[in-house]
Short mmCIF file of C-alpha atoms in Angstrom, two decimals:
data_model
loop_
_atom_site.label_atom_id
_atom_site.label_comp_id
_atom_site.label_asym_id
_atom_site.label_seq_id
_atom_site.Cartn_x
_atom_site.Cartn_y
_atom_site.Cartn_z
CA UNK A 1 0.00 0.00 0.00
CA UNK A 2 1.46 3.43 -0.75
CA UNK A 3 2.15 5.75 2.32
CA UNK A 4 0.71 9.26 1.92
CA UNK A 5 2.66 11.90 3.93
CA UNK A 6 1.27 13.46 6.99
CA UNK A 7 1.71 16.02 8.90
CA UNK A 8 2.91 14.14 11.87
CA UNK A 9 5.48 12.35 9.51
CA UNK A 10 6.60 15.60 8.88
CA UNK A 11 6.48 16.84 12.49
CA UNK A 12 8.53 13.56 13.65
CA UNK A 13 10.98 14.77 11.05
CA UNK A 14 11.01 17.87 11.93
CA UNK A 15 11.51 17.43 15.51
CA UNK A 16 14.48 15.04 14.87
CA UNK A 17 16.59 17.30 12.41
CA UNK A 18 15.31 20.79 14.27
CA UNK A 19 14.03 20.72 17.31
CA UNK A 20 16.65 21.24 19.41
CA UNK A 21 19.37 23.08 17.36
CA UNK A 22 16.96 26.21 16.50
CA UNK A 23 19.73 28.41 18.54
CA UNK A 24 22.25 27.01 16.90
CA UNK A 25 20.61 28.32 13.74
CA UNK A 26 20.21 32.02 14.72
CA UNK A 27 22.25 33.95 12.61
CA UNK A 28 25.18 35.87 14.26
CA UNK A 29 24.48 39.03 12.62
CA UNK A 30 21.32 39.01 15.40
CA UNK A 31 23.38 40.99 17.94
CA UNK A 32 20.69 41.87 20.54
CA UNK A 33 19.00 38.04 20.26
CA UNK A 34 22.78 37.15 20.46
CA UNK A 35 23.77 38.78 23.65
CA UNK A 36 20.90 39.95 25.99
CA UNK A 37 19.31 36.24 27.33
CA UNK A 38 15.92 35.29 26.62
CA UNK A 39 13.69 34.53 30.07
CA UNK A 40 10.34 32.75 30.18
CA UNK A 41 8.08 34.25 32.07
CA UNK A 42 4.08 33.79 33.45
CA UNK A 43 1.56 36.51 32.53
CA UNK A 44 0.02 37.93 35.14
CA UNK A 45 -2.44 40.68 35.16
CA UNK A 46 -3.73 39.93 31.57
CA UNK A 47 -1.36 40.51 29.38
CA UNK A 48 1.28 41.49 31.11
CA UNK A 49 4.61 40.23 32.66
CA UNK A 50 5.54 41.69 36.14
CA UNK A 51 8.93 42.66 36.43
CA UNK A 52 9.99 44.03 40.05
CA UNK A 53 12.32 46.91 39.66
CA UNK A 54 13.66 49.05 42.22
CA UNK A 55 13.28 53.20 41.67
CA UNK A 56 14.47 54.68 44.73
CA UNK A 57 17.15 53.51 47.51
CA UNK A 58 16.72 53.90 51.08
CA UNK A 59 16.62 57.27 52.87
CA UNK A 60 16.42 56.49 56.95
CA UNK A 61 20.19 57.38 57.84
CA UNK A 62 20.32 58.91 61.26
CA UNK A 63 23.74 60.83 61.81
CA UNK A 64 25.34 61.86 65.27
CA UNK A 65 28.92 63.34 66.48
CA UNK A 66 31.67 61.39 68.24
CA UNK A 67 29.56 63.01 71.43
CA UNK A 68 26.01 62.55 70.61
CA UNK A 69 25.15 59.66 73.12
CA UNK A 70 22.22 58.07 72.59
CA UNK A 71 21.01 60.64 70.06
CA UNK A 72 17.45 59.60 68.44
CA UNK A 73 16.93 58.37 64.87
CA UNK A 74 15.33 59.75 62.08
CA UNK A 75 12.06 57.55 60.57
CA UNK A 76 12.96 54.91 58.11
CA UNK A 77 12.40 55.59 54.72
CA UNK A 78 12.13 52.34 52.41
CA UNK A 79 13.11 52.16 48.70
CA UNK A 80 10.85 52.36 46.79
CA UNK A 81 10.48 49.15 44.47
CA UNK A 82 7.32 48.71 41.71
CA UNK A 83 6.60 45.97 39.44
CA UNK A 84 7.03 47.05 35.95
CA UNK A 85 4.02 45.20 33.55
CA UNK A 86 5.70 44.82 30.89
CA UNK A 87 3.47 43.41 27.35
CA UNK A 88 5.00 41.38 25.02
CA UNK A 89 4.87 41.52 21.64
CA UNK A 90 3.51 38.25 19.55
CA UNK A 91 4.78 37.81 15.91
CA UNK A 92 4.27 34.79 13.45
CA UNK A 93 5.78 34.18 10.86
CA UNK A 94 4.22 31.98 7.99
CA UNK A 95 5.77 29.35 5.47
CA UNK A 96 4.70 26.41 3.35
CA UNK A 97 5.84 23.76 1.56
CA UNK A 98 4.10 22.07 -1.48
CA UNK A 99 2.72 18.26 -1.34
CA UNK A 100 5.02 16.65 -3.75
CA UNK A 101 8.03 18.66 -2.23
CA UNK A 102 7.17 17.15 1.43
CA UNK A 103 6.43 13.80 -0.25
CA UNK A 104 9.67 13.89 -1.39
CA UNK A 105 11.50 15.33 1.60
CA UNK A 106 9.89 12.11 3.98
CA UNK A 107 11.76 9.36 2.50
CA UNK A 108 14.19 9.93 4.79
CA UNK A 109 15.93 11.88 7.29
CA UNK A 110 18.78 13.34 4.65
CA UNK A 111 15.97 13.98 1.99
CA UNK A 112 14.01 15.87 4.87
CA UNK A 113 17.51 17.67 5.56
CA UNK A 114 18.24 18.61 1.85
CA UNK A 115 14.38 19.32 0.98
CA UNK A 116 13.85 21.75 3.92
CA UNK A 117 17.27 22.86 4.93
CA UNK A 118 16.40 26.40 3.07
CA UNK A 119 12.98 27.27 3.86
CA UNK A 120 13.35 26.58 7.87
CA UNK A 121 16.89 28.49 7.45
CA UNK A 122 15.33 31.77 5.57
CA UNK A 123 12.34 31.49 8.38
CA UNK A 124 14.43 31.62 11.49
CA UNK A 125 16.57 34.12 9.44
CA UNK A 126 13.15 36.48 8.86
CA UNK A 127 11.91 35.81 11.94
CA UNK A 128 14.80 36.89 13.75
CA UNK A 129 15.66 40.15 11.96
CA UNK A 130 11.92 41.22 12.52
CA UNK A 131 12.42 40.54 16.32
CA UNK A 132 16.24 42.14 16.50
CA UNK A 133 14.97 45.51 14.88
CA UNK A 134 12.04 45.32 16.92
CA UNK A 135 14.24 45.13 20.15
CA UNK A 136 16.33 48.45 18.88
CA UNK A 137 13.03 50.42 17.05
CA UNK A 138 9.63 49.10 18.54
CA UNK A 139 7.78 51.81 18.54
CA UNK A 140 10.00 54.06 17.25
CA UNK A 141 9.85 53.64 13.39
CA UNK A 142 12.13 51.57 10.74
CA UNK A 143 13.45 55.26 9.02
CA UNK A 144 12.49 58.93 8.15
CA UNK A 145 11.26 59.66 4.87
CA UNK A 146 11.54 62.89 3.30
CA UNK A 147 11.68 62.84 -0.14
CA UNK A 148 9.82 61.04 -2.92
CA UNK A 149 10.17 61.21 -7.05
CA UNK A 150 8.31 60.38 -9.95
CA UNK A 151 5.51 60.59 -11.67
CA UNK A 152 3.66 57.66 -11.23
CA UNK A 153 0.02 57.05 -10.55
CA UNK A 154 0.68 53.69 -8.36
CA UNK A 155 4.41 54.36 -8.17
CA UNK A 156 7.04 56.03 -6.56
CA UNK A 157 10.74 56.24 -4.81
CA UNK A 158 11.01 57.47 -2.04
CA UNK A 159 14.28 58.63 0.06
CA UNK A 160 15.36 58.08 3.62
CA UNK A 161 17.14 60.83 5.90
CA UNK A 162 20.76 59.92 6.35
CA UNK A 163 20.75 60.07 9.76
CA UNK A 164 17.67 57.42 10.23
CA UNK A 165 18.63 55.25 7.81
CA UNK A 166 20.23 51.60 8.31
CA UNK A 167 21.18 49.22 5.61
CA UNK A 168 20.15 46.20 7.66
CA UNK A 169 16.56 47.26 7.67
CA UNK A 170 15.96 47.67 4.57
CA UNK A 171 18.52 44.93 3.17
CA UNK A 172 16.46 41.93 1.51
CA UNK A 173 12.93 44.06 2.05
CA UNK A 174 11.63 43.72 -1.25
CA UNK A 175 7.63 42.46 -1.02
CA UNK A 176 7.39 43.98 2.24
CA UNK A 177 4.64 45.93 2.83
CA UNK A 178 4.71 49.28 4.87
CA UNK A 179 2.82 52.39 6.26
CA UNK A 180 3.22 55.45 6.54
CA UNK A 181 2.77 57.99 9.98
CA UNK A 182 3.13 61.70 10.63
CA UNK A 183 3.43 61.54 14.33
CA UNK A 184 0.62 59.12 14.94
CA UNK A 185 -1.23 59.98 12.21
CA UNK A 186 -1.72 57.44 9.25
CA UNK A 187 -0.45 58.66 5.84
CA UNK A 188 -3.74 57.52 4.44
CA UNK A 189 -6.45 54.75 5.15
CA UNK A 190 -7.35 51.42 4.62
CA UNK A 191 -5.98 49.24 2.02
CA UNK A 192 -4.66 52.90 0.63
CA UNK A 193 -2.07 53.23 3.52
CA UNK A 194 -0.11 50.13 2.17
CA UNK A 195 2.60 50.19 0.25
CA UNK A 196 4.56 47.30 -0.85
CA UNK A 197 8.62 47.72 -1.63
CA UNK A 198 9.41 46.79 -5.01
CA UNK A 199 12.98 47.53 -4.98
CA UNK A 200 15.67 49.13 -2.34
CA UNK A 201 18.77 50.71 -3.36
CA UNK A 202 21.05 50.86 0.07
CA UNK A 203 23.34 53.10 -2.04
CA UNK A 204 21.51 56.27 -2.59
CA UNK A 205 19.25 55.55 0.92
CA UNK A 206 15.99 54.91 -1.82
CA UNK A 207 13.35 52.83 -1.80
CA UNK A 208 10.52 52.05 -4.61
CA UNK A 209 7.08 51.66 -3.68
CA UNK A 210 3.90 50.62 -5.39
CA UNK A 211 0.21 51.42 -4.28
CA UNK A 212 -2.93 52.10 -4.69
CA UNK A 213 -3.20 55.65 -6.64
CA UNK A 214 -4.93 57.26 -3.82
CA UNK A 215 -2.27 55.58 -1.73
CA UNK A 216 0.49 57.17 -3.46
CA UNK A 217 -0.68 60.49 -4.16
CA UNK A 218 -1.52 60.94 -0.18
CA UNK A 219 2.21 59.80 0.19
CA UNK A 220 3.28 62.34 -2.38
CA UNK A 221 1.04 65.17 -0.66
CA UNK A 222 2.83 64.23 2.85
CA UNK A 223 6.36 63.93 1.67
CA UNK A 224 6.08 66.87 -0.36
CA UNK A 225 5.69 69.45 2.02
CA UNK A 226 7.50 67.12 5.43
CA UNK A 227 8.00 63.86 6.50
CA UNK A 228 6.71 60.53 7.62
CA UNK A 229 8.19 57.41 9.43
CA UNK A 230 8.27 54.11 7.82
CA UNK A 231 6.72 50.93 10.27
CA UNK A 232 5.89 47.56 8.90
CA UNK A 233 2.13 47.09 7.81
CA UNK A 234 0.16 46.58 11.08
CA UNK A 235 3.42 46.94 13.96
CA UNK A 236 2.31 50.53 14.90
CA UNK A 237 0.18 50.57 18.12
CA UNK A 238 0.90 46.62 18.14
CA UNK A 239 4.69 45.78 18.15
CA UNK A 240 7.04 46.04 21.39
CA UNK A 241 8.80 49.05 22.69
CA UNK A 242 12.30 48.70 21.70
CA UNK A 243 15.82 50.45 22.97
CA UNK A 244 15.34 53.33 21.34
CA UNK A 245 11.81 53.71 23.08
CA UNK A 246 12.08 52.48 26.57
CA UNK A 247 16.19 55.19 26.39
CA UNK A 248 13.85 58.01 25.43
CA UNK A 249 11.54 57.55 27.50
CA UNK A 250 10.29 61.04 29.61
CA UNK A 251 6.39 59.47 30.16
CA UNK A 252 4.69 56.56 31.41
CA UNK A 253 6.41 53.30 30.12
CA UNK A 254 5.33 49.26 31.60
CA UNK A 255 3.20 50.91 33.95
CA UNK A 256 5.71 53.30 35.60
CA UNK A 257 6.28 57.33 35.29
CA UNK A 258 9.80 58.92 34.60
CA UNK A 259 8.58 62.10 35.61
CA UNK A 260 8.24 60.19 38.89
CA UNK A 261 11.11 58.07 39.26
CA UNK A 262 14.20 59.57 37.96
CA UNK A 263 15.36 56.41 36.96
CA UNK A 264 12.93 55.34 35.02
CA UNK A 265 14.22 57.69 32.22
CA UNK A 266 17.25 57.17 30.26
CA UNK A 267 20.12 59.78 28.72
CA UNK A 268 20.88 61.48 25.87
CA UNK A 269 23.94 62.45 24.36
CA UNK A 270 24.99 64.52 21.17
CA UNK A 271 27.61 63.86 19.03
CA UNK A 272 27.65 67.44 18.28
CA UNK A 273 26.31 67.22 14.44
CA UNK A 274 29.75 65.13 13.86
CA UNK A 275 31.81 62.05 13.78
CA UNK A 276 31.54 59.57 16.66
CA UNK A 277 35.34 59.96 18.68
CA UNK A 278 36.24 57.58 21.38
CA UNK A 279 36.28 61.09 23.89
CA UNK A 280 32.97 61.31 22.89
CA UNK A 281 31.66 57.52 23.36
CA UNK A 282 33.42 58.08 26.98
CA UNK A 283 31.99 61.38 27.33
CA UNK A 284 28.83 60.20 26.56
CA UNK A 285 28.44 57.24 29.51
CA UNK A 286 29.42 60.22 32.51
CA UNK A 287 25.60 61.03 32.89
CA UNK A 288 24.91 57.10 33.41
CA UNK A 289 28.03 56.54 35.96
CA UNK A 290 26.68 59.51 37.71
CA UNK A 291 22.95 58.13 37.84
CA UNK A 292 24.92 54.43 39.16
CA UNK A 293 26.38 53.30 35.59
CA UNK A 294 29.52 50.98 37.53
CA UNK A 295 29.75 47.97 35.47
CA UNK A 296 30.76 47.25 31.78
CA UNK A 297 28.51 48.04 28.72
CA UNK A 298 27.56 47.32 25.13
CA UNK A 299 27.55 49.85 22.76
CA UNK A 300 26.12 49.54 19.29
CA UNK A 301 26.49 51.66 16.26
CA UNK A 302 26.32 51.33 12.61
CA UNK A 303 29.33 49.99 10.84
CA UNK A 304 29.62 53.59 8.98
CA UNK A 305 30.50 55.04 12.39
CA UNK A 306 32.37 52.08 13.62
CA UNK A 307 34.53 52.92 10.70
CA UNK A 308 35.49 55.98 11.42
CA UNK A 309 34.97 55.19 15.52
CA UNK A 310 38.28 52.23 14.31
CA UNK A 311 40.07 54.33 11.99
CA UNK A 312 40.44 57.06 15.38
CA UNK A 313 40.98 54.60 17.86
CA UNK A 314 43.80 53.43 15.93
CA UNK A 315 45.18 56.68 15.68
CA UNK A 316 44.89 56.80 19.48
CA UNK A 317 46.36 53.85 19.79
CA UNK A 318 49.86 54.90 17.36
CA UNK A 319 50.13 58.58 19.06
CA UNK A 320 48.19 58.75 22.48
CA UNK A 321 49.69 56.22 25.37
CA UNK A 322 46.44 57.37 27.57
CA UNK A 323 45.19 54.96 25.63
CA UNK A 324 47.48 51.85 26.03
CA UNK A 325 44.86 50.43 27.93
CA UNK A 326 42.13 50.05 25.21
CA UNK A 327 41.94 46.83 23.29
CA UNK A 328 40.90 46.10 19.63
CA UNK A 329 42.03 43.63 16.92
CA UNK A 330 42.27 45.06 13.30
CA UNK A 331 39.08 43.42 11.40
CA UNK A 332 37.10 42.01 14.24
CA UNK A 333 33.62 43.74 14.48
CA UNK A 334 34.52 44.86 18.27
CA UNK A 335 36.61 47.30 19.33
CA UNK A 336 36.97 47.00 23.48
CA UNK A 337 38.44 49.64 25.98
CA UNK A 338 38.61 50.94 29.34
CA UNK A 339 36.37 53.47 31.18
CA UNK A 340 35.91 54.63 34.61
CA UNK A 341 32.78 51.89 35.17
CA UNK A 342 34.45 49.13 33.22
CA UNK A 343 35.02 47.95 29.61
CA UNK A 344 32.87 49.39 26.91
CA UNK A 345 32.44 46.98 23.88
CA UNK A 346 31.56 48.73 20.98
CA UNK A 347 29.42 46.57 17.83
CA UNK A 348 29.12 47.49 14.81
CA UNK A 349 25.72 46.76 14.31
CA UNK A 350 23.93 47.24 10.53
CA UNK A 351 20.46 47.96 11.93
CA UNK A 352 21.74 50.63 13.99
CA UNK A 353 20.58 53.74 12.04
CA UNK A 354 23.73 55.83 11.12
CA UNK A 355 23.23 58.88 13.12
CA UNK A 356 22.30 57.00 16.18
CA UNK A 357 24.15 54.40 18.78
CA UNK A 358 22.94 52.86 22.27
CA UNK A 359 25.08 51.80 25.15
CA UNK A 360 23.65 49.39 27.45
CA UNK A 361 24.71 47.15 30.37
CA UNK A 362 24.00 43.88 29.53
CA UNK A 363 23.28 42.59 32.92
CA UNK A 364 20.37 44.89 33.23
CA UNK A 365 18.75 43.89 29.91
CA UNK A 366 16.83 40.92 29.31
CA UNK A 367 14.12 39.50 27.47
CA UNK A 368 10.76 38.77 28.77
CA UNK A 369 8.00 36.28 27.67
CA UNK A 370 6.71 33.18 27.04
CA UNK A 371 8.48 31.77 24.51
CA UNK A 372 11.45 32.50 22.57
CA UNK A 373 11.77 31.57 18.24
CA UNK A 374 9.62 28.49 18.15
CA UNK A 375 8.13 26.35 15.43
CA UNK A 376 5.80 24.76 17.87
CA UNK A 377 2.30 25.58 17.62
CA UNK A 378 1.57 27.64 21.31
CA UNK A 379 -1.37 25.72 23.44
CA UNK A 380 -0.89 22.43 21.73
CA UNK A 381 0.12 19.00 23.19
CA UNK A 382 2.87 17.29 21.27
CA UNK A 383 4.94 18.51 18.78
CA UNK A 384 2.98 19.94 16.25
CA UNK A 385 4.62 22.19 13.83
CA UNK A 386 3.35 21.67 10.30
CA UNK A 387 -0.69 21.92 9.65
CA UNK A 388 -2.50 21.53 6.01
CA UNK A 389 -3.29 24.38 4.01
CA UNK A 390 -6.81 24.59 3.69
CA UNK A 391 -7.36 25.83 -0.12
CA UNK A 392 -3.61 24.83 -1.73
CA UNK A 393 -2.05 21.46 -2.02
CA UNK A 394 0.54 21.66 0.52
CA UNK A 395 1.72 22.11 4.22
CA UNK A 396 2.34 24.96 6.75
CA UNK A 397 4.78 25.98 8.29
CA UNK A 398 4.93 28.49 11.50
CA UNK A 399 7.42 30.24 13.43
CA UNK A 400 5.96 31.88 16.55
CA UNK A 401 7.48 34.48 19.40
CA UNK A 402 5.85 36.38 22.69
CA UNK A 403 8.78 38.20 24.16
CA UNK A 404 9.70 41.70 24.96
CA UNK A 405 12.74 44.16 26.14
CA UNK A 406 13.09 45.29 29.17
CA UNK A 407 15.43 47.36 30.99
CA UNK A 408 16.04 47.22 34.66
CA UNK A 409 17.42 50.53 35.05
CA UNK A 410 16.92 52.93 32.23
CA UNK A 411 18.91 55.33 33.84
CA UNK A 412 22.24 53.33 32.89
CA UNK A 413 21.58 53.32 29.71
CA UNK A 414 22.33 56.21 26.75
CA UNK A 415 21.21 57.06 23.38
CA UNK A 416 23.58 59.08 21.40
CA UNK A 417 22.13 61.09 18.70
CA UNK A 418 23.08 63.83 16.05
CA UNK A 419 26.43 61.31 14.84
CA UNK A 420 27.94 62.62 11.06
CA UNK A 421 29.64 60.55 9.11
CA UNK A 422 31.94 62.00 6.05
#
């Protein structure tokens, strides 16, 4: 009798070649995923994850002279410690497979290997970039567009400010759909406020985008007299607050209020309109060692300003001996020195807009939720991963997170804006 394929064939497959070597499969160039751990955690309060965080230290110090005696105490006054709700952020991601390619791939464990070595690859690869530019820009927007050309009734390019723009973003984004927002307003409405990328060209910052003409003359009408950020069709109002979010923080973010808790609110620093120096990346952490920054950090930039950041630590390095402490290798992606808190470990980082960079300290940073990357389908017993497409002859395929960002103590952390490259 001839043996039909089935989705738990598949799954058993699946699970045996898979299962457990998904983190081996996330690509390095996932810096965040990478380095800040994942942590599962229980929902409470709805949606929410309750993170305890403390926003104030203890105040009830009584003081007294060599000659006081038994002088009397002042009241105790306890820290002050709230649990941030933090929400995650659910994204799925959706593949398939055909019926003769999966009949195919489960004759055996190398044809399963060879037949769906690419498409579970390319998933996790998606999936992941989606969730490591969500943990920088959640919230915050993918670019800034301010200029658009052509003539076009359903067509257009459209150009991103140099400042806001990173080639990892947009690198591979052709098909992807987008909208459009000035401020929180929607460029648009409906099935008009999508636009679908139909080429990118990382060289001149451009992007080509095809709508609906109502669409794309709103779009022209908006960039032609200002500007409008870029977020993935259906993330704004939906997706997680990201690095660049929870930094900039000056409101009420996971339940608690900077304007309250000092803390709570992260720092800014400018680059002055110009190239990013090492003086400057050390200059730019004094605000968090003064607000209890005493450990090391990560800092991330783009590789544009890592260039230049190299190229003058170098220089440092041939000329300056106040710098025979720092440490880099020529080529690596890292460069490593010394600072009054600790070591600073600067990435270069391609989703790291150019005129921007974030130093964190990694200890404080985690991710929240209740799963990491997983192909298994959430609420189900077993290990179910592939499911039949209901109107085309072939499988399913899911990848599936529920995770956030969150910071323990903002106020360690910086944003430096306003960086020029030449």
């Amino acid at each position: 009798m001839a043996q039909y394929t089935t989705p738990a064939q598949l799954d058993g497959l699946f699970k045996e070649v898979y299962a457990d070597n998904i983190v081996n499969l996330i690509p390095d160039s996932a810096k965040l995923v990478k380095t800040i751990p994942f942590i599962s955690a229980d929902k409470e309060n709805g949606n929410n994850y309750n993170q305890p965080v403390v926003l104030s230290n203890e105040h009830g110090m009584s003081f007294g002279s060599s000659s006081s005696g038994a002088f009397s105490l002042n009241n105790s006054i306890a820290m002050t410690m709230k649990n941030a709700q933090v929400q995650g952020g659910q994204m799925v991601l959706r593949s398939s497979i055909s019926y003769d390619a999966a009949s195919k791939a489960s004759n055996s464990k190398k044809a399963f290997v060879r037949g769906t070595e690419y498409l579970v690859e390319n998933m996790l690869e998606s999936h992941t970039k989606f969730l490591e530019i969500g943990l920088l820009y959640g919230g915050s927007g993918l670019g800034n567009f301010d200029t658009i050309s052509g003539s076009s009734a359903t067509s257009r390019t459209i150009t991103c400010t140099v400042a806001s723009f990173a080639s990892g973003i947009w690198s591979g984004a052709e098909n992807a759909v987008l909208q459009f927002y000035d401020g929180s307003s929607l460029v648009s409405s409906g099935a008009d406020s999508k636009f679908t990328i139909t080429s990118v060209d990382l060289s001149n910052r451009q992007l080509t985008v095809s709508g609906t003409s109502t669409g794309i003359t709103a779009l022209a009408t908006q960039l032609g007299s200002g500007n409008a950020d870029a977020y993935w069709d259906g993330a704004y109002g939906n997706e997680i607050n990201g690095l660049d979010s929870i930094i900039t923080n000056t409101g009420t973010m996971f339940g608690i209020d900077a304007g309250t808790y000092s803390l709570w609110s992260g720092n800014s620093y400018s680059a002055g309109s110009a190239a990013l120096t090492m003086a400057k990346v050390l200059k730019s952490i004094s605000d968090a060692q003064a607000r209890g920054l005493n450990e090391d950090v990560d800092c991330f930039i783009n590789p544009v300003t890592w260039q230049a950041l190299n190229s003058d630590q170098a220089a440092l390095r041939s000329y300056d001996s106040s710098y025979k402490a720092a440490k880099a290798e020529a080529g690596t992606e890292a460069i490593t020195f010394h600072s009054q808190s600790g070591l600073i470990k600067v990435h270069s980082h391609n989703i790291v807009k150019q005129g921007e960079g974030f130093i964190i300290p990694p200890k404080k940073v985690k991710r929240l939720g209740s799963t990491d990357i997983t192909f298994k389908r959430p609420g189900r017993q077993g290990e179910d991963f592939f499911r039949e497409l209901s109107d085309n002859a072939g499988y399913e395929l899911r990848s599936y997170s529920d995770e956030a960002i969150f910071v323990e103590c903002p106020a360690r952390c910086v944003k430096i804006t306003n960086i020029t490259n030449s």
